[in-house]
Amino acid sequence: MRGYFAVGTDGISKPMNLGNLLRIAHAFGASFFFTVAGRVKLADAMSDTSDAAGHMPIYQFESADALRLPQGCELVGVEITDDAVALPSFRHPLRAAYVFGSERLSLSEPVLARCRHVVKIPTRFSINVGMAGAIVMYDRMLTLGRFTERPLRAGGPPQEAIPARAAWGTPILRRHGETPR
């Protein structure tokens, strides 16, 4: 996949959700993970069975003002707001950090103010933060990954006919000026 991405949370308070999002970010190949004003310890995130902390950097920021991202990395908030872009209509930045809100609250105003883009998943109501993370990362993978175009008909790509095996015979020897036998 081109570019890089990171995943983070704003004010997460449930260890199970933190662990799930960490594991999903690790599975999709996030370059790093971050928390802003997190209220749980990484050690309590027992649902991260992939040991993401052992495989990618994790940064913890006390506030939105303390949040630091690499140069050129665009912060993308995932939130249900009136002005948010629906995820299927969003073009992912090559260098992005996606931030998700806590379980009961939206993204904080200070974090929203820092976001370059805000996207929403077109669902009828709010979904679990781990599930939201998986949907956003899958959409990124589909749009920026190197996959063949989807077929027009149901199912996978058409199977190309395997060429018949070549029949090998005795070598044809030609001497200069002779016709083959």
mmCIF file of C-alpha atoms in Angstrom:
data_model
loop_
_atom_site.group_PDB
_atom_site.id
_atom_site.type_symbol
_atom_site.label_atom_id
_atom_site.label_comp_id
_atom_site.label_asym_id
_atom_site.label_seq_id
_atom_site.Cartn_x
_atom_site.Cartn_y
_atom_site.Cartn_z
ATOM 1 C CA MET A 1 0.000 0.000 0.000
ATOM 2 C CA ARG A 2 1.245 3.476 -0.783
ATOM 3 C CA GLY A 3 1.988 6.015 1.942
ATOM 4 C CA TYR A 4 1.549 5.292 5.638
ATOM 5 C CA PHE A 5 -1.128 5.664 8.268
ATOM 6 C CA ALA A 6 -1.570 5.754 12.006
ATOM 7 C CA VAL A 7 -4.543 5.106 14.255
ATOM 8 C CA GLY A 8 -5.415 6.888 17.474
ATOM 9 C CA THR A 9 -8.101 7.478 20.039
ATOM 10 C CA ASP A 10 -9.379 10.522 21.856
ATOM 11 C CA GLY A 11 -10.374 9.921 25.472
ATOM 12 C CA ILE A 12 -10.839 6.152 25.277
ATOM 13 C CA SER A 13 -11.910 4.645 28.599
ATOM 14 C CA LYS A 14 -12.590 0.945 27.995
ATOM 15 C CA PRO A 15 -9.602 -1.410 27.934
ATOM 16 C CA MET A 16 -11.393 -3.915 25.672
ATOM 17 C CA ASN A 17 -12.011 -1.263 22.998
ATOM 18 C CA LEU A 18 -8.438 0.001 23.191
ATOM 19 C CA GLY A 19 -7.100 -3.529 22.782
ATOM 20 C CA ASN A 20 -9.407 -4.290 19.865
ATOM 21 C CA LEU A 21 -8.455 -1.113 18.005
ATOM 22 C CA LEU A 22 -4.753 -1.728 18.673
ATOM 23 C CA ARG A 23 -5.013 -5.259 17.289
ATOM 24 C CA ILE A 24 -6.952 -4.116 14.208
ATOM 25 C CA ALA A 25 -4.448 -1.322 13.525
ATOM 26 C CA HIS A 26 -1.606 -3.821 13.795
ATOM 27 C CA ALA A 27 -3.385 -6.279 11.486
ATOM 28 C CA PHE A 28 -3.892 -3.627 8.791
ATOM 29 C CA GLY A 29 -0.272 -2.475 9.032
ATOM 30 C CA ALA A 30 -0.518 0.861 10.845
ATOM 31 C CA SER A 31 2.833 2.599 11.197
ATOM 32 C CA PHE A 32 2.083 3.742 14.745
ATOM 33 C CA PHE A 33 -0.726 4.109 17.284
ATOM 34 C CA PHE A 34 -1.516 7.030 19.584
ATOM 35 C CA THR A 35 -3.876 8.055 22.344
ATOM 36 C CA VAL A 36 -4.998 11.542 23.306
ATOM 37 C CA ALA A 37 -6.200 11.997 26.891
ATOM 38 C CA GLY A 38 -6.526 8.222 27.287
ATOM 39 C CA ARG A 39 -8.065 7.028 30.519
ATOM 40 C CA VAL A 40 -6.854 3.410 30.426
ATOM 41 C CA LYS A 41 -3.422 1.812 30.579
ATOM 42 C CA LEU A 42 -2.057 -0.134 27.642
ATOM 43 C CA ALA A 43 -1.296 -2.986 30.041
ATOM 44 C CA ASP A 44 -5.047 -3.335 30.667
ATOM 45 C CA ALA A 45 -5.826 -3.766 26.948
ATOM 46 C CA MET A 46 -5.879 -7.560 27.194
ATOM 47 C CA SER A 47 -7.932 -7.948 24.002
ATOM 48 C CA ASP A 48 -4.833 -7.044 21.962
ATOM 49 C CA THR A 49 -3.754 -10.637 21.459
ATOM 50 C CA SER A 50 -1.340 -9.633 18.667
ATOM 51 C CA ASP A 51 0.989 -7.752 21.061
ATOM 52 C CA ALA A 52 0.798 -4.634 18.878
ATOM 53 C CA ALA A 53 2.913 -2.662 21.360
ATOM 54 C CA GLY A 54 5.794 -5.022 20.610
ATOM 55 C CA HIS A 55 5.537 -4.409 16.868
ATOM 56 C CA MET A 56 4.762 -0.726 16.364
ATOM 57 C CA PRO A 57 5.372 2.525 18.249
ATOM 58 C CA ILE A 58 2.633 3.737 20.572
ATOM 59 C CA TYR A 59 2.518 7.387 21.616
ATOM 60 C CA GLN A 60 0.447 8.766 24.479
ATOM 61 C CA PHE A 61 -0.437 12.462 24.507
ATOM 62 C CA GLU A 62 -1.990 14.235 27.467
ATOM 63 C CA SER A 63 -4.071 16.619 25.340
ATOM 64 C CA ALA A 64 -4.875 17.672 21.776
ATOM 65 C CA ASP A 65 -2.324 20.490 22.110
ATOM 66 C CA ALA A 66 0.390 17.955 22.941
ATOM 67 C CA LEU A 67 -0.425 15.773 19.902
ATOM 68 C CA ARG A 68 2.506 15.634 17.479
ATOM 69 C CA LEU A 69 2.420 13.980 14.068
ATOM 70 C CA PRO A 70 5.126 13.547 11.436
ATOM 71 C CA GLN A 71 5.557 16.385 8.948
ATOM 72 C CA GLY A 72 2.998 16.109 6.149
ATOM 73 C CA CYS A 73 0.759 13.692 8.080
ATOM 74 C CA GLU A 74 -2.904 14.766 7.947
ATOM 75 C CA LEU A 75 -5.170 14.199 10.934
ATOM 76 C CA VAL A 76 -8.480 12.607 9.912
ATOM 77 C CA GLY A 77 -11.267 12.569 12.486
ATOM 78 C CA VAL A 78 -13.846 9.801 12.290
ATOM 79 C CA GLU A 79 -17.045 11.244 13.661
ATOM 80 C CA ILE A 80 -20.742 11.583 12.895
ATOM 81 C CA THR A 81 -21.147 15.302 12.203
ATOM 82 C CA ASP A 82 -23.285 17.203 9.698
ATOM 83 C CA ASP A 83 -20.279 18.444 7.749
ATOM 84 C CA ALA A 84 -18.334 15.141 7.751
ATOM 85 C CA VAL A 85 -17.635 13.506 4.391
ATOM 86 C CA ALA A 86 -19.198 10.073 3.915
ATOM 87 C CA LEU A 87 -16.388 7.502 3.873
ATOM 88 C CA PRO A 88 -17.247 6.077 0.413
ATOM 89 C CA SER A 89 -16.803 9.607 -1.046
ATOM 90 C CA PHE A 90 -13.530 10.352 0.775
ATOM 91 C CA ARG A 91 -10.073 10.262 -0.816
ATOM 92 C CA HIS A 92 -7.588 9.113 1.810
ATOM 93 C CA PRO A 93 -4.399 11.165 2.200
ATOM 94 C CA LEU A 94 -1.207 9.212 1.498
ATOM 95 C CA ARG A 95 0.073 10.164 4.976
ATOM 96 C CA ALA A 96 -2.802 10.051 7.454
ATOM 97 C CA ALA A 97 -3.493 9.651 11.156
ATOM 98 C CA TYR A 98 -7.070 8.537 11.860
ATOM 99 C CA VAL A 99 -8.465 9.462 15.260
ATOM 100 C CA PHE A 100 -11.564 7.893 16.809
ATOM 101 C CA GLY A 101 -13.625 9.184 19.718
ATOM 102 C CA SER A 102 -14.292 7.518 23.035
ATOM 103 C CA GLU A 103 -17.113 5.103 23.607
ATOM 104 C CA ARG A 104 -19.768 7.438 24.941
ATOM 105 C CA LEU A 105 -18.606 10.777 23.658
ATOM 106 C CA SER A 106 -17.688 12.311 20.329
ATOM 107 C CA LEU A 107 -14.255 13.555 19.410
ATOM 108 C CA SER A 108 -13.401 16.435 21.696
ATOM 109 C CA GLU A 109 -13.604 19.970 20.313
ATOM 110 C CA PRO A 110 -9.827 20.485 20.626
ATOM 111 C CA VAL A 111 -9.148 17.301 18.607
ATOM 112 C CA LEU A 112 -11.811 18.164 16.017
ATOM 113 C CA ALA A 113 -10.208 21.588 15.612
ATOM 114 C CA ARG A 114 -6.890 19.888 14.775
ATOM 115 C CA CYS A 115 -8.429 17.597 12.117
ATOM 116 C CA ARG A 116 -7.700 18.402 8.485
ATOM 117 C CA HIS A 117 -10.602 16.143 7.433
ATOM 118 C CA VAL A 118 -13.612 14.624 9.182
ATOM 119 C CA VAL A 119 -15.267 11.503 7.786
ATOM 120 C CA LYS A 120 -18.274 9.496 8.835
ATOM 121 C CA ILE A 121 -19.241 5.912 8.218
ATOM 122 C CA PRO A 122 -22.713 5.940 6.642
ATOM 123 C CA THR A 123 -24.510 3.869 9.286
ATOM 124 C CA ARG A 124 -27.868 4.535 10.921
ATOM 125 C CA PHE A 125 -26.274 4.925 14.350
ATOM 126 C CA SER A 126 -22.909 4.903 16.083
ATOM 127 C CA ILE A 127 -20.934 1.647 16.094
ATOM 128 C CA ASN A 128 -18.161 0.193 18.255
ATOM 129 C CA VAL A 129 -14.808 1.986 17.948
ATOM 130 C CA GLY A 130 -12.982 -1.205 16.923
ATOM 131 C CA MET A 131 -15.513 -1.900 14.199
ATOM 132 C CA ALA A 132 -15.316 1.705 12.992
ATOM 133 C CA GLY A 133 -11.531 1.423 12.872
ATOM 134 C CA ALA A 134 -11.694 -1.788 10.853
ATOM 135 C CA ILE A 135 -14.078 -0.218 8.329
ATOM 136 C CA VAL A 136 -11.910 2.883 7.848
ATOM 137 C CA MET A 137 -8.692 0.872 7.513
ATOM 138 C CA TYR A 138 -10.319 -1.576 5.100
ATOM 139 C CA ASP A 139 -11.571 1.330 2.982
ATOM 140 C CA ARG A 140 -8.056 2.790 2.952
ATOM 141 C CA MET A 141 -6.607 -0.552 1.916
ATOM 142 C CA LEU A 142 -9.124 -0.889 -0.925
ATOM 143 C CA THR A 143 -8.556 2.612 -2.270
ATOM 144 C CA LEU A 144 -4.778 2.899 -1.867
ATOM 145 C CA GLY A 145 -3.777 -0.753 -2.163
ATOM 146 C CA ARG A 146 -2.793 -2.407 -5.386
ATOM 147 C CA PHE A 147 -5.749 -4.609 -6.210
ATOM 148 C CA THR A 148 -7.274 -5.552 -9.527
ATOM 149 C CA GLU A 149 -10.499 -3.844 -10.442
ATOM 150 C CA ARG A 150 -13.640 -5.620 -9.257
ATOM 151 C CA PRO A 151 -15.424 -7.744 -11.852
ATOM 152 C CA LEU A 152 -18.731 -6.556 -13.293
ATOM 153 C CA ARG A 153 -20.444 -9.833 -12.409
ATOM 154 C CA ALA A 154 -20.839 -11.415 -8.975
ATOM 155 C CA GLY A 155 -17.871 -13.407 -7.745
ATOM 156 C CA GLY A 156 -14.134 -13.085 -8.038
ATOM 157 C CA PRO A 157 -12.028 -12.164 -11.028
ATOM 158 C CA PRO A 158 -12.532 -14.383 -14.067
ATOM 159 C CA GLN A 159 -10.243 -17.372 -14.293
ATOM 160 C CA GLU A 160 -7.974 -17.063 -17.266
ATOM 161 C CA ALA A 161 -7.800 -20.159 -19.431
ATOM 162 C CA ILE A 162 -4.618 -22.054 -18.733
ATOM 163 C CA PRO A 163 -2.766 -22.561 -22.006
ATOM 164 C CA ALA A 164 -2.365 -26.135 -23.187
ATOM 165 C CA ARG A 165 0.912 -27.769 -22.307
ATOM 166 C CA ALA A 166 3.403 -27.572 -25.118
ATOM 167 C CA ALA A 167 4.211 -30.887 -26.732
ATOM 168 C CA TRP A 168 7.919 -31.269 -27.066
ATOM 169 C CA GLY A 169 9.332 -33.484 -29.766
ATOM 170 C CA THR A 170 12.719 -34.060 -31.141
ATOM 171 C CA PRO A 171 14.646 -30.916 -31.856
ATOM 172 C CA ILE A 172 14.492 -29.542 -35.336
ATOM 173 C CA LEU A 173 17.968 -29.145 -36.658
ATOM 174 C CA ARG A 174 18.677 -26.914 -39.554
ATOM 175 C CA ARG A 175 21.831 -26.437 -41.365
ATOM 176 C CA HIS A 176 22.390 -23.279 -43.203
ATOM 177 C CA GLY A 177 20.349 -23.410 -46.372
ATOM 178 C CA GLU A 178 18.402 -26.616 -45.492
ATOM 179 C CA THR A 179 14.667 -26.847 -45.037
ATOM 180 C CA PRO A 180 13.402 -28.441 -41.800
ATOM 181 C CA ARG A 181 12.527 -32.115 -41.886
#
